[in-house]
N, C-alpha and C. Protein backbone atom coordinates (compact mmCIF):
# COMPACT_ATOMS: atom_id res chain seq x y z
N ILE A 1 -36.36 114.69 90.33
CA ILE A 1 -36.98 115.11 91.59
C ILE A 1 -36.97 113.97 92.60
N ASN A 2 -37.28 112.75 92.10
CA ASN A 2 -37.28 111.60 93.00
C ASN A 2 -35.91 111.37 93.62
N ASN A 3 -34.84 111.52 92.77
CA ASN A 3 -33.49 111.35 93.29
C ASN A 3 -33.15 112.42 94.32
N LEU A 4 -33.61 113.64 94.06
CA LEU A 4 -33.35 114.74 94.98
C LEU A 4 -34.04 114.49 96.32
N MET A 5 -35.30 114.01 96.27
CA MET A 5 -36.04 113.71 97.49
C MET A 5 -35.36 112.59 98.27
N GLN A 6 -34.89 111.58 97.56
CA GLN A 6 -34.22 110.47 98.23
C GLN A 6 -32.95 110.95 98.94
N LYS A 7 -32.21 111.85 98.27
CA LYS A 7 -30.98 112.38 98.88
C LYS A 7 -31.29 113.21 100.11
N LEU A 8 -32.39 114.02 100.03
CA LEU A 8 -32.77 114.86 101.16
C LEU A 8 -33.20 113.99 102.35
N ILE A 9 -33.97 112.94 102.07
CA ILE A 9 -34.41 112.03 103.14
C ILE A 9 -33.21 111.33 103.77
N LEU A 10 -32.24 110.91 102.92
CA LEU A 10 -31.05 110.25 103.43
C LEU A 10 -30.25 111.19 104.33
N LEU A 11 -30.10 112.46 103.90
CA LEU A 11 -29.39 113.44 104.72
C LEU A 11 -30.09 113.69 106.04
N LEU A 12 -31.45 113.72 106.00
CA LEU A 12 -32.22 113.93 107.22
C LEU A 12 -32.03 112.78 108.19
N LEU A 13 -32.07 111.54 107.69
CA LEU A 13 -31.87 110.37 108.54
C LEU A 13 -30.47 110.35 109.15
N LEU A 14 -29.47 110.71 108.35
CA LEU A 14 -28.11 110.74 108.85
C LEU A 14 -27.95 111.80 109.93
N SER A 15 -28.57 112.96 109.71
CA SER A 15 -28.45 114.02 110.70
C SER A 15 -29.13 113.64 111.99
N LEU A 16 -30.27 112.94 111.92
CA LEU A 16 -30.95 112.46 113.13
C LEU A 16 -30.09 111.46 113.86
N GLY A 17 -29.40 110.63 113.10
CA GLY A 17 -28.51 109.64 113.72
C GLY A 17 -27.38 110.31 114.46
N PHE A 18 -26.82 111.37 113.87
CA PHE A 18 -25.73 112.10 114.53
C PHE A 18 -26.23 112.79 115.79
N ILE A 19 -27.46 113.34 115.71
CA ILE A 19 -28.03 114.01 116.89
C ILE A 19 -28.21 113.01 118.02
N GLY A 20 -28.74 111.81 117.67
CA GLY A 20 -28.97 110.79 118.68
C GLY A 20 -27.67 110.35 119.32
N SER A 21 -26.63 110.16 118.50
CA SER A 21 -25.36 109.71 119.06
C SER A 21 -24.69 110.80 119.88
N ALA A 22 -24.96 112.07 119.52
CA ALA A 22 -24.36 113.17 120.28
C ALA A 22 -24.99 113.28 121.66
N ASN A 23 -26.30 112.93 121.78
CA ASN A 23 -26.98 113.03 123.05
C ASN A 23 -26.67 111.86 123.97
N ALA A 24 -26.23 110.74 123.40
CA ALA A 24 -25.95 109.55 124.21
C ALA A 24 -24.53 109.60 124.73
N ASN A 25 -24.34 109.10 125.94
CA ASN A 25 -23.02 109.04 126.55
C ASN A 25 -22.64 107.59 126.78
N SER A 26 -21.38 107.27 126.58
CA SER A 26 -20.92 105.92 126.85
C SER A 26 -20.75 105.74 128.35
N ILE A 27 -20.78 104.50 128.81
CA ILE A 27 -20.66 104.19 130.23
C ILE A 27 -19.18 104.06 130.58
N ASP A 28 -18.64 105.05 131.25
CA ASP A 28 -17.23 105.02 131.66
C ASP A 28 -17.08 104.62 133.12
N GLY A 29 -18.00 105.06 133.96
CA GLY A 29 -17.92 104.78 135.38
C GLY A 29 -18.78 105.76 136.14
N ALA A 30 -18.54 105.89 137.45
CA ALA A 30 -19.35 106.78 138.27
C ALA A 30 -18.67 107.01 139.61
N PHE A 31 -19.04 108.12 140.26
CA PHE A 31 -18.62 108.44 141.63
C PHE A 31 -17.10 108.55 141.77
N GLY A 32 -16.43 108.98 140.70
CA GLY A 32 -14.99 109.18 140.76
C GLY A 32 -14.17 107.96 140.37
N TYR A 33 -14.81 106.87 139.99
CA TYR A 33 -14.10 105.65 139.58
C TYR A 33 -14.52 105.26 138.16
N LYS A 34 -13.59 104.63 137.43
CA LYS A 34 -13.86 104.20 136.07
C LYS A 34 -13.81 102.68 135.96
N LEU A 35 -14.70 102.13 135.18
CA LEU A 35 -14.67 100.69 134.89
C LEU A 35 -13.38 100.36 134.16
N GLY A 36 -12.69 99.31 134.60
CA GLY A 36 -11.41 98.93 134.01
C GLY A 36 -10.22 99.54 134.72
N GLU A 37 -10.47 100.52 135.57
CA GLU A 37 -9.40 101.16 136.34
C GLU A 37 -8.82 100.17 137.35
N VAL A 38 -7.52 100.19 137.53
CA VAL A 38 -6.87 99.29 138.49
C VAL A 38 -6.88 99.94 139.87
N GLN A 39 -7.46 99.22 140.85
CA GLN A 39 -7.52 99.69 142.23
C GLN A 39 -7.28 98.50 143.16
N ASN A 40 -6.42 98.67 144.14
CA ASN A 40 -6.21 97.62 145.12
C ASN A 40 -7.41 97.57 146.06
N PRO A 41 -8.09 96.43 146.16
CA PRO A 41 -9.30 96.33 146.98
C PRO A 41 -8.96 96.27 148.47
N ASP A 42 -9.92 96.71 149.29
CA ASP A 42 -9.75 96.62 150.75
C ASP A 42 -9.98 95.19 151.25
N PHE A 43 -10.83 94.46 150.55
CA PHE A 43 -11.16 93.10 150.95
C PHE A 43 -10.93 92.14 149.78
N LYS A 44 -10.21 91.09 150.04
CA LYS A 44 -10.00 90.05 149.03
C LYS A 44 -9.89 88.72 149.76
N GLU A 45 -10.85 87.86 149.58
CA GLU A 45 -10.82 86.59 150.28
C GLU A 45 -11.70 85.56 149.59
N CYS A 46 -11.49 84.33 149.97
CA CYS A 46 -12.30 83.21 149.51
C CYS A 46 -12.88 82.50 150.72
N TYR A 47 -14.09 82.03 150.61
CA TYR A 47 -14.67 81.20 151.66
C TYR A 47 -15.33 80.00 150.99
N GLY A 48 -15.23 78.87 151.66
CA GLY A 48 -15.61 77.64 150.99
C GLY A 48 -14.53 77.31 149.98
N ASN A 49 -14.88 76.57 148.97
CA ASN A 49 -13.91 76.20 147.94
C ASN A 49 -14.12 76.93 146.62
N GLU A 50 -15.12 77.80 146.55
CA GLU A 50 -15.41 78.40 145.25
C GLU A 50 -15.91 79.84 145.31
N HIS A 51 -16.17 80.36 146.49
CA HIS A 51 -16.72 81.72 146.59
C HIS A 51 -15.60 82.69 146.96
N CYS A 52 -15.21 83.49 145.98
CA CYS A 52 -14.15 84.48 146.19
C CYS A 52 -14.66 85.86 145.77
N TYR A 53 -14.16 86.88 146.44
CA TYR A 53 -14.54 88.23 146.05
C TYR A 53 -13.44 89.20 146.45
N SER A 54 -13.43 90.34 145.78
CA SER A 54 -12.52 91.42 146.13
C SER A 54 -13.27 92.74 145.90
N SER A 55 -13.32 93.57 146.93
CA SER A 55 -14.12 94.79 146.84
C SER A 55 -13.63 95.85 147.82
N SER A 56 -14.14 97.04 147.65
CA SER A 56 -13.83 98.17 148.54
C SER A 56 -15.08 99.01 148.72
N ARG A 57 -15.24 99.53 149.91
CA ARG A 57 -16.28 100.52 150.16
C ARG A 57 -15.66 101.91 150.08
N PHE A 58 -16.43 102.91 149.63
CA PHE A 58 -15.89 104.27 149.53
C PHE A 58 -17.00 105.29 149.77
N ASP A 59 -16.60 106.51 150.05
CA ASP A 59 -17.52 107.64 150.21
C ASP A 59 -17.29 108.62 149.07
N PRO A 60 -18.24 108.74 148.15
CA PRO A 60 -18.04 109.63 146.99
C PRO A 60 -18.05 111.10 147.40
N LYS A 61 -17.36 111.92 146.60
CA LYS A 61 -17.35 113.37 146.85
C LYS A 61 -18.70 113.99 146.54
N LYS A 62 -19.41 113.39 145.57
CA LYS A 62 -20.73 113.90 145.20
C LYS A 62 -21.75 112.76 145.28
N PRO A 63 -22.18 112.41 146.50
CA PRO A 63 -23.13 111.29 146.64
C PRO A 63 -24.51 111.64 146.08
N LEU A 64 -25.21 110.63 145.64
CA LEU A 64 -26.57 110.81 145.15
C LEU A 64 -27.55 110.90 146.33
N PRO A 65 -28.63 111.67 146.19
CA PRO A 65 -29.62 111.76 147.28
C PRO A 65 -30.19 110.38 147.60
N GLY A 66 -30.17 110.04 148.87
CA GLY A 66 -30.80 108.79 149.30
C GLY A 66 -29.87 107.60 149.40
N TYR A 67 -28.90 107.49 148.54
CA TYR A 67 -27.99 106.34 148.59
C TYR A 67 -26.97 106.53 149.72
N ASP A 68 -26.75 105.48 150.51
CA ASP A 68 -25.86 105.62 151.66
C ASP A 68 -24.75 104.57 151.72
N TYR A 69 -24.68 103.69 150.74
CA TYR A 69 -23.61 102.68 150.73
C TYR A 69 -23.04 102.59 149.32
N TYR A 70 -21.73 102.81 149.19
CA TYR A 70 -21.07 102.80 147.89
C TYR A 70 -19.90 101.81 147.93
N SER A 71 -19.72 101.08 146.83
CA SER A 71 -18.63 100.11 146.77
C SER A 71 -18.26 99.83 145.32
N PHE A 72 -17.07 99.25 145.13
CA PHE A 72 -16.73 98.74 143.81
C PHE A 72 -16.12 97.35 143.97
N ASP A 73 -16.28 96.54 142.93
CA ASP A 73 -15.73 95.19 142.90
C ASP A 73 -14.61 95.14 141.87
N THR A 74 -13.55 94.41 142.17
CA THR A 74 -12.43 94.30 141.25
C THR A 74 -12.20 92.86 140.83
N THR A 75 -11.61 92.68 139.67
CA THR A 75 -11.23 91.34 139.24
C THR A 75 -10.23 90.77 140.24
N PHE A 76 -10.28 89.47 140.48
CA PHE A 76 -9.62 88.88 141.63
C PHE A 76 -8.10 88.97 141.59
N THR A 77 -7.51 88.91 140.42
CA THR A 77 -6.05 88.92 140.31
C THR A 77 -5.51 90.23 139.75
N SER A 78 -6.11 90.72 138.69
CA SER A 78 -5.61 91.93 138.02
C SER A 78 -6.12 93.23 138.64
N ASN A 79 -7.07 93.14 139.58
CA ASN A 79 -7.57 94.30 140.33
C ASN A 79 -8.19 95.39 139.46
N LYS A 80 -8.87 94.98 138.39
CA LYS A 80 -9.57 95.93 137.54
C LYS A 80 -11.02 96.07 137.99
N ILE A 81 -11.49 97.30 138.13
CA ILE A 81 -12.87 97.52 138.56
C ILE A 81 -13.84 97.04 137.49
N TYR A 82 -14.72 96.11 137.87
CA TYR A 82 -15.73 95.64 136.91
C TYR A 82 -17.14 95.99 137.35
N SER A 83 -17.31 96.51 138.55
CA SER A 83 -18.64 96.87 139.03
C SER A 83 -18.54 98.01 140.04
N ILE A 84 -19.37 99.05 139.85
CA ILE A 84 -19.44 100.19 140.77
C ILE A 84 -20.88 100.26 141.27
N ASN A 85 -21.05 100.30 142.60
CA ASN A 85 -22.39 100.11 143.15
C ASN A 85 -22.77 101.18 144.17
N ALA A 86 -24.07 101.49 144.19
CA ALA A 86 -24.64 102.34 145.22
C ALA A 86 -25.94 101.69 145.68
N SER A 87 -26.23 101.77 146.97
CA SER A 87 -27.44 101.13 147.47
C SER A 87 -28.02 101.89 148.66
N ARG A 88 -29.23 101.54 148.99
CA ARG A 88 -29.93 102.16 150.11
C ARG A 88 -30.98 101.18 150.61
N ARG A 89 -31.13 101.12 151.93
CA ARG A 89 -32.17 100.27 152.52
C ARG A 89 -32.89 101.08 153.58
N SER A 90 -34.23 101.07 153.54
CA SER A 90 -35.01 101.84 154.49
C SER A 90 -36.20 101.02 154.97
N ASP A 91 -36.48 101.09 156.26
CA ASP A 91 -37.62 100.37 156.84
C ASP A 91 -38.84 101.25 157.00
N SER A 92 -38.75 102.52 156.64
CA SER A 92 -39.83 103.46 156.97
C SER A 92 -40.22 104.32 155.77
N GLU A 93 -40.56 103.67 154.67
CA GLU A 93 -41.03 104.41 153.50
C GLU A 93 -42.33 103.79 153.00
N ASN A 94 -42.94 104.41 151.99
CA ASN A 94 -44.19 103.87 151.46
C ASN A 94 -44.01 103.48 149.99
N PHE A 95 -45.07 102.94 149.41
CA PHE A 95 -44.98 102.41 148.05
C PHE A 95 -44.65 103.48 147.02
N ASP A 96 -44.93 104.75 147.33
CA ASP A 96 -44.67 105.81 146.36
C ASP A 96 -43.17 106.05 146.16
N THR A 97 -42.33 105.45 147.03
CA THR A 97 -40.89 105.64 146.93
C THR A 97 -40.36 105.26 145.55
N CYS A 98 -40.93 104.24 144.94
CA CYS A 98 -40.41 103.71 143.68
C CYS A 98 -41.12 104.27 142.46
N TYR A 99 -42.04 105.20 142.65
CA TYR A 99 -42.83 105.66 141.51
C TYR A 99 -42.72 107.17 141.33
N GLY A 100 -42.89 107.61 140.08
CA GLY A 100 -43.03 109.02 139.79
C GLY A 100 -41.72 109.77 139.68
N TYR A 101 -41.65 110.67 138.72
CA TYR A 101 -40.44 111.47 138.52
C TYR A 101 -40.25 112.52 139.60
N ASP A 102 -41.27 112.72 140.48
CA ASP A 102 -41.12 113.67 141.56
C ASP A 102 -40.54 113.04 142.82
N SER A 103 -40.39 111.71 142.83
CA SER A 103 -39.75 111.04 143.96
C SER A 103 -38.23 111.10 143.81
N ASP A 104 -37.50 110.86 144.91
CA ASP A 104 -36.03 110.88 144.82
C ASP A 104 -35.54 109.85 143.81
N PHE A 105 -36.12 108.66 143.87
CA PHE A 105 -35.72 107.60 142.94
C PHE A 105 -36.04 108.01 141.50
N GLY A 106 -37.22 108.59 141.30
CA GLY A 106 -37.63 109.02 139.97
C GLY A 106 -36.73 110.11 139.41
N LYS A 107 -36.29 111.02 140.26
CA LYS A 107 -35.40 112.09 139.81
C LYS A 107 -34.05 111.53 139.36
N ILE A 108 -33.52 110.58 140.14
CA ILE A 108 -32.25 109.97 139.78
C ILE A 108 -32.38 109.20 138.48
N PHE A 109 -33.49 108.47 138.35
CA PHE A 109 -33.73 107.72 137.12
C PHE A 109 -33.85 108.67 135.93
N GLY A 110 -34.52 109.79 136.13
CA GLY A 110 -34.66 110.78 135.07
C GLY A 110 -33.32 111.37 134.65
N MET A 111 -32.45 111.62 135.62
CA MET A 111 -31.11 112.14 135.31
C MET A 111 -30.31 111.13 134.49
N LEU A 112 -30.42 109.85 134.85
CA LEU A 112 -29.69 108.81 134.13
C LEU A 112 -30.18 108.70 132.69
N GLU A 113 -31.50 108.72 132.50
CA GLU A 113 -32.03 108.63 131.13
C GLU A 113 -31.67 109.86 130.31
N SER A 114 -31.62 111.02 130.94
CA SER A 114 -31.24 112.24 130.22
C SER A 114 -29.80 112.18 129.75
N LYS A 115 -28.94 111.54 130.54
CA LYS A 115 -27.53 111.47 130.19
C LYS A 115 -27.22 110.35 129.21
N TYR A 116 -27.80 109.16 129.45
CA TYR A 116 -27.41 107.97 128.68
C TYR A 116 -28.40 107.58 127.59
N GLY A 117 -29.67 107.86 127.79
CA GLY A 117 -30.68 107.43 126.83
C GLY A 117 -31.73 106.56 127.51
N LYS A 118 -32.64 106.03 126.71
CA LYS A 118 -33.77 105.28 127.23
C LYS A 118 -33.33 103.97 127.87
N PHE A 119 -33.83 103.70 129.08
CA PHE A 119 -33.58 102.44 129.77
C PHE A 119 -34.70 101.45 129.45
N SER A 120 -34.38 100.16 129.49
CA SER A 120 -35.36 99.11 129.27
C SER A 120 -35.91 98.63 130.61
N GLY A 121 -37.23 98.44 130.69
CA GLY A 121 -37.84 97.97 131.92
C GLY A 121 -37.66 96.47 132.09
N LEU A 122 -37.35 96.05 133.33
CA LEU A 122 -37.18 94.64 133.64
C LEU A 122 -38.01 94.27 134.86
N LYS A 123 -39.24 94.77 134.93
CA LYS A 123 -40.08 94.58 136.11
C LYS A 123 -40.43 93.11 136.30
N THR A 124 -40.16 92.58 137.49
CA THR A 124 -40.44 91.18 137.78
C THR A 124 -40.89 91.02 139.23
N ASP A 125 -41.46 89.87 139.53
CA ASP A 125 -41.75 89.47 140.89
C ASP A 125 -40.93 88.23 141.19
N THR A 126 -40.28 88.20 142.34
CA THR A 126 -39.34 87.12 142.64
C THR A 126 -39.77 86.35 143.87
N PHE A 127 -39.72 85.02 143.78
CA PHE A 127 -39.99 84.15 144.92
C PHE A 127 -38.73 83.35 145.22
N ASN A 128 -38.48 83.11 146.50
CA ASN A 128 -37.39 82.20 146.83
C ASN A 128 -37.96 80.82 147.14
N SER A 129 -37.11 79.92 147.61
CA SER A 129 -37.52 78.53 147.79
C SER A 129 -38.57 78.36 148.88
N THR A 130 -38.70 79.33 149.80
CA THR A 130 -39.69 79.23 150.87
C THR A 130 -41.02 79.88 150.48
N GLY A 131 -41.08 80.47 149.29
CA GLY A 131 -42.27 81.17 148.88
C GLY A 131 -42.29 82.62 149.33
N TRP A 132 -41.21 83.06 149.95
CA TRP A 132 -41.10 84.45 150.41
C TRP A 132 -40.91 85.35 149.20
N MET A 133 -41.73 86.38 149.10
CA MET A 133 -41.77 87.17 147.88
C MET A 133 -41.13 88.54 148.05
N SER A 134 -40.34 88.95 147.09
CA SER A 134 -39.84 90.32 147.01
C SER A 134 -40.56 91.00 145.86
N HIS A 135 -41.33 92.02 146.14
CA HIS A 135 -42.09 92.72 145.10
C HIS A 135 -41.17 93.69 144.37
N GLU A 136 -40.80 93.36 143.16
CA GLU A 136 -39.96 94.25 142.36
C GLU A 136 -40.84 95.37 141.82
N ARG A 137 -40.54 96.60 142.20
CA ARG A 137 -41.39 97.72 141.80
C ARG A 137 -40.88 98.44 140.55
N SER A 138 -39.62 98.72 140.50
CA SER A 138 -39.05 99.44 139.36
C SER A 138 -37.66 98.89 139.09
N VAL A 139 -37.49 98.24 137.96
CA VAL A 139 -36.20 97.66 137.61
C VAL A 139 -35.90 98.03 136.16
N PHE A 140 -34.77 98.70 135.93
CA PHE A 140 -34.44 99.18 134.59
C PHE A 140 -32.97 98.93 134.27
N GLU A 141 -32.68 98.82 132.97
CA GLU A 141 -31.32 98.55 132.53
C GLU A 141 -31.01 99.33 131.26
N PHE A 142 -29.78 99.86 131.20
CA PHE A 142 -29.29 100.50 129.98
C PHE A 142 -28.04 99.75 129.53
N ARG A 143 -27.97 99.39 128.25
CA ARG A 143 -26.84 98.62 127.71
C ARG A 143 -26.03 99.46 126.73
N ASP A 144 -24.73 99.33 126.85
CA ASP A 144 -23.80 100.00 125.95
C ASP A 144 -22.67 99.03 125.66
N GLY A 145 -22.85 98.16 124.67
CA GLY A 145 -21.87 97.12 124.39
C GLY A 145 -21.78 96.15 125.55
N ASP A 146 -20.57 95.97 126.09
CA ASP A 146 -20.36 95.07 127.22
C ASP A 146 -20.68 95.73 128.56
N ARG A 147 -21.02 97.00 128.53
CA ARG A 147 -21.26 97.71 129.77
C ARG A 147 -22.75 98.00 129.98
N ARG A 148 -23.15 98.00 131.25
CA ARG A 148 -24.56 98.20 131.56
C ARG A 148 -24.72 99.02 132.83
N ILE A 149 -25.85 99.71 132.90
CA ILE A 149 -26.27 100.37 134.12
C ILE A 149 -27.58 99.71 134.54
N PHE A 150 -27.63 99.27 135.77
CA PHE A 150 -28.81 98.61 136.32
C PHE A 150 -29.30 99.42 137.50
N ILE A 151 -30.58 99.81 137.50
CA ILE A 151 -31.14 100.57 138.61
C ILE A 151 -32.47 99.95 139.03
N SER A 152 -32.66 99.80 140.33
CA SER A 152 -33.90 99.18 140.79
C SER A 152 -34.33 99.78 142.12
N CYS A 153 -35.61 99.69 142.38
CA CYS A 153 -36.20 100.07 143.65
C CYS A 153 -37.28 99.04 143.93
N PHE A 154 -37.16 98.31 145.03
CA PHE A 154 -38.17 97.29 145.29
C PHE A 154 -38.51 97.19 146.77
N PHE A 155 -39.73 96.74 147.01
CA PHE A 155 -40.22 96.52 148.37
C PHE A 155 -40.07 95.05 148.71
N GLN A 156 -39.46 94.79 149.83
CA GLN A 156 -39.29 93.41 150.27
C GLN A 156 -40.17 93.16 151.49
N GLU A 157 -41.00 92.15 151.39
CA GLU A 157 -41.88 91.81 152.50
C GLU A 157 -41.08 91.32 153.71
N GLY A 158 -41.60 91.58 154.89
CA GLY A 158 -40.97 91.08 156.10
C GLY A 158 -41.21 89.59 156.27
N ASN A 159 -40.37 88.97 157.05
CA ASN A 159 -40.50 87.55 157.33
C ASN A 159 -40.07 87.28 158.77
N GLU A 160 -41.03 86.99 159.64
CA GLU A 160 -40.73 86.80 161.06
C GLU A 160 -39.83 85.59 161.28
N HIS A 161 -40.01 84.55 160.46
CA HIS A 161 -39.21 83.33 160.62
C HIS A 161 -37.72 83.63 160.46
N PHE A 162 -37.38 84.52 159.52
CA PHE A 162 -35.99 84.88 159.29
C PHE A 162 -35.60 86.18 160.01
N ASN A 163 -36.51 86.72 160.83
CA ASN A 163 -36.27 87.96 161.57
C ASN A 163 -35.90 89.11 160.63
N VAL A 164 -36.63 89.21 159.53
CA VAL A 164 -36.38 90.25 158.53
C VAL A 164 -37.57 91.21 158.50
N LYS A 165 -37.29 92.51 158.62
CA LYS A 165 -38.35 93.51 158.55
C LYS A 165 -38.63 93.87 157.09
N GLU A 166 -39.87 94.32 156.85
CA GLU A 166 -40.16 94.79 155.50
C GLU A 166 -39.32 96.03 155.23
N SER A 167 -38.93 96.21 153.99
CA SER A 167 -38.02 97.31 153.68
C SER A 167 -38.10 97.69 152.21
N PHE A 168 -37.62 98.90 151.92
CA PHE A 168 -37.42 99.35 150.55
C PHE A 168 -35.94 99.33 150.26
N ASN A 169 -35.59 98.88 149.08
CA ASN A 169 -34.19 98.76 148.70
C ASN A 169 -33.94 99.45 147.37
N TRP A 170 -32.96 100.32 147.33
CA TRP A 170 -32.52 100.96 146.09
C TRP A 170 -31.18 100.36 145.70
N ARG A 171 -31.01 100.10 144.42
CA ARG A 171 -29.73 99.60 143.93
C ARG A 171 -29.39 100.28 142.61
N LEU A 172 -28.13 100.65 142.48
CA LEU A 172 -27.63 101.25 141.24
C LEU A 172 -26.27 100.62 140.97
N MET A 173 -26.11 100.05 139.78
CA MET A 173 -24.87 99.35 139.47
C MET A 173 -24.41 99.67 138.06
N TYR A 174 -23.13 100.01 137.94
CA TYR A 174 -22.46 100.17 136.65
C TYR A 174 -21.54 98.96 136.50
N SER A 175 -21.65 98.24 135.40
CA SER A 175 -20.85 97.02 135.29
C SER A 175 -20.32 96.80 133.88
N ASP A 176 -19.21 96.07 133.81
CA ASP A 176 -18.60 95.67 132.56
C ASP A 176 -18.63 94.15 132.51
N TYR A 177 -19.43 93.59 131.62
CA TYR A 177 -19.63 92.15 131.58
C TYR A 177 -18.38 91.39 131.14
N LYS A 178 -17.58 92.01 130.28
CA LYS A 178 -16.35 91.35 129.84
C LYS A 178 -15.37 91.24 131.01
N LEU A 179 -15.28 92.31 131.81
CA LEU A 179 -14.41 92.26 132.99
C LEU A 179 -14.98 91.34 134.07
N ALA A 180 -16.30 91.25 134.14
CA ALA A 180 -16.91 90.33 135.09
C ALA A 180 -16.56 88.89 134.73
N GLN A 181 -16.52 88.60 133.44
CA GLN A 181 -16.11 87.26 133.01
C GLN A 181 -14.63 87.04 133.32
N LEU A 182 -13.82 88.08 133.14
CA LEU A 182 -12.40 87.99 133.50
C LEU A 182 -12.26 87.66 134.98
N ASN A 183 -13.09 88.29 135.81
CA ASN A 183 -13.06 88.02 137.25
C ASN A 183 -13.35 86.55 137.53
N ARG A 184 -14.37 86.00 136.87
CA ARG A 184 -14.71 84.58 137.06
C ARG A 184 -13.55 83.68 136.63
N ASP A 185 -12.91 84.04 135.52
CA ASP A 185 -11.77 83.24 135.04
C ASP A 185 -10.60 83.32 136.02
N GLU A 186 -10.35 84.51 136.57
CA GLU A 186 -9.24 84.67 137.51
C GLU A 186 -9.51 83.92 138.81
N ILE A 187 -10.76 83.93 139.25
CA ILE A 187 -11.11 83.18 140.46
C ILE A 187 -10.91 81.68 140.24
N GLU A 188 -11.35 81.20 139.10
CA GLU A 188 -11.18 79.78 138.77
C GLU A 188 -9.70 79.40 138.75
N ALA A 189 -8.87 80.26 138.16
CA ALA A 189 -7.43 79.99 138.09
C ALA A 189 -6.81 80.03 139.49
N ALA A 190 -7.25 80.98 140.34
CA ALA A 190 -6.70 81.10 141.69
C ALA A 190 -7.05 79.88 142.53
N ILE A 191 -8.28 79.40 142.40
CA ILE A 191 -8.69 78.21 143.15
C ILE A 191 -7.91 76.99 142.68
N LYS A 192 -7.72 76.88 141.37
CA LYS A 192 -6.95 75.75 140.84
C LYS A 192 -5.51 75.78 141.37
N THR A 193 -4.91 76.97 141.39
CA THR A 193 -3.55 77.11 141.91
C THR A 193 -3.48 76.73 143.38
N MET A 194 -4.51 77.13 144.14
CA MET A 194 -4.55 76.81 145.56
C MET A 194 -4.57 75.29 145.79
N PHE A 195 -5.39 74.60 145.00
CA PHE A 195 -5.48 73.14 145.16
C PHE A 195 -4.20 72.45 144.70
N ILE A 196 -3.58 72.99 143.66
CA ILE A 196 -2.31 72.40 143.20
C ILE A 196 -1.25 72.51 144.29
N GLU A 197 -1.19 73.67 144.96
CA GLU A 197 -0.22 73.86 146.03
C GLU A 197 -0.50 72.92 147.19
N GLU A 198 -1.78 72.75 147.53
CA GLU A 198 -2.14 71.86 148.63
C GLU A 198 -1.84 70.39 148.28
N SER A 199 -1.98 70.03 147.02
CA SER A 199 -1.80 68.65 146.62
C SER A 199 -0.32 68.22 146.68
N LYS A 200 0.61 69.18 146.76
CA LYS A 200 2.04 68.84 146.82
C LYS A 200 2.38 68.09 148.10
N ASP A 201 1.52 68.22 149.11
CA ASP A 201 1.77 67.53 150.39
C ASP A 201 1.30 66.07 150.37
N TYR A 202 0.74 65.65 149.25
CA TYR A 202 0.17 64.31 149.20
C TYR A 202 0.65 63.58 147.95
N ASP A 203 0.69 62.27 148.04
CA ASP A 203 1.08 61.44 146.89
C ASP A 203 -0.17 60.99 146.20
N ILE A 204 -0.68 61.86 145.32
CA ILE A 204 -1.93 61.54 144.60
C ILE A 204 -1.71 61.66 143.09
């Protein structure tokens, strides 16, 4: 009987595991683009000696409620998408914007959790060097191997010195950390090549 019970419990645990994996979805991409997909970026440039980026803005066929700016970032040389982003900034909302499943942000967050699974909370308060504070209201992350979904809604205090109005900011990002590291490696190699070419004009 004990052996039979152990087998039944084992089968139950295995079946629960299969159910859980069936309900979870892997992170492939969003808004018509896939992480790892090769796309020629609209913007590719370096400024200074170390800051390089390549990205494109796009208008999705099925935009999310509230988000009004969409973009993706590509690795600097191989043009592989490593980050897909959506954002929103508003100067005329209240604190309830970031709370509750009945808010626009809450509904989007609920849809993401229903599709991918439980997100981890990363709620923090951030100060910069001047003591100017950004109140992080809702910050969550879902991890799937090297890929992650990051979603946040936060209130940023105004600052007259910097001529910045108080605002609410929504951010949603799908990213591949392995490709992000590839991007850093490609940027480093591109900068090195640039300096090598420049050094040919000098006897050093």
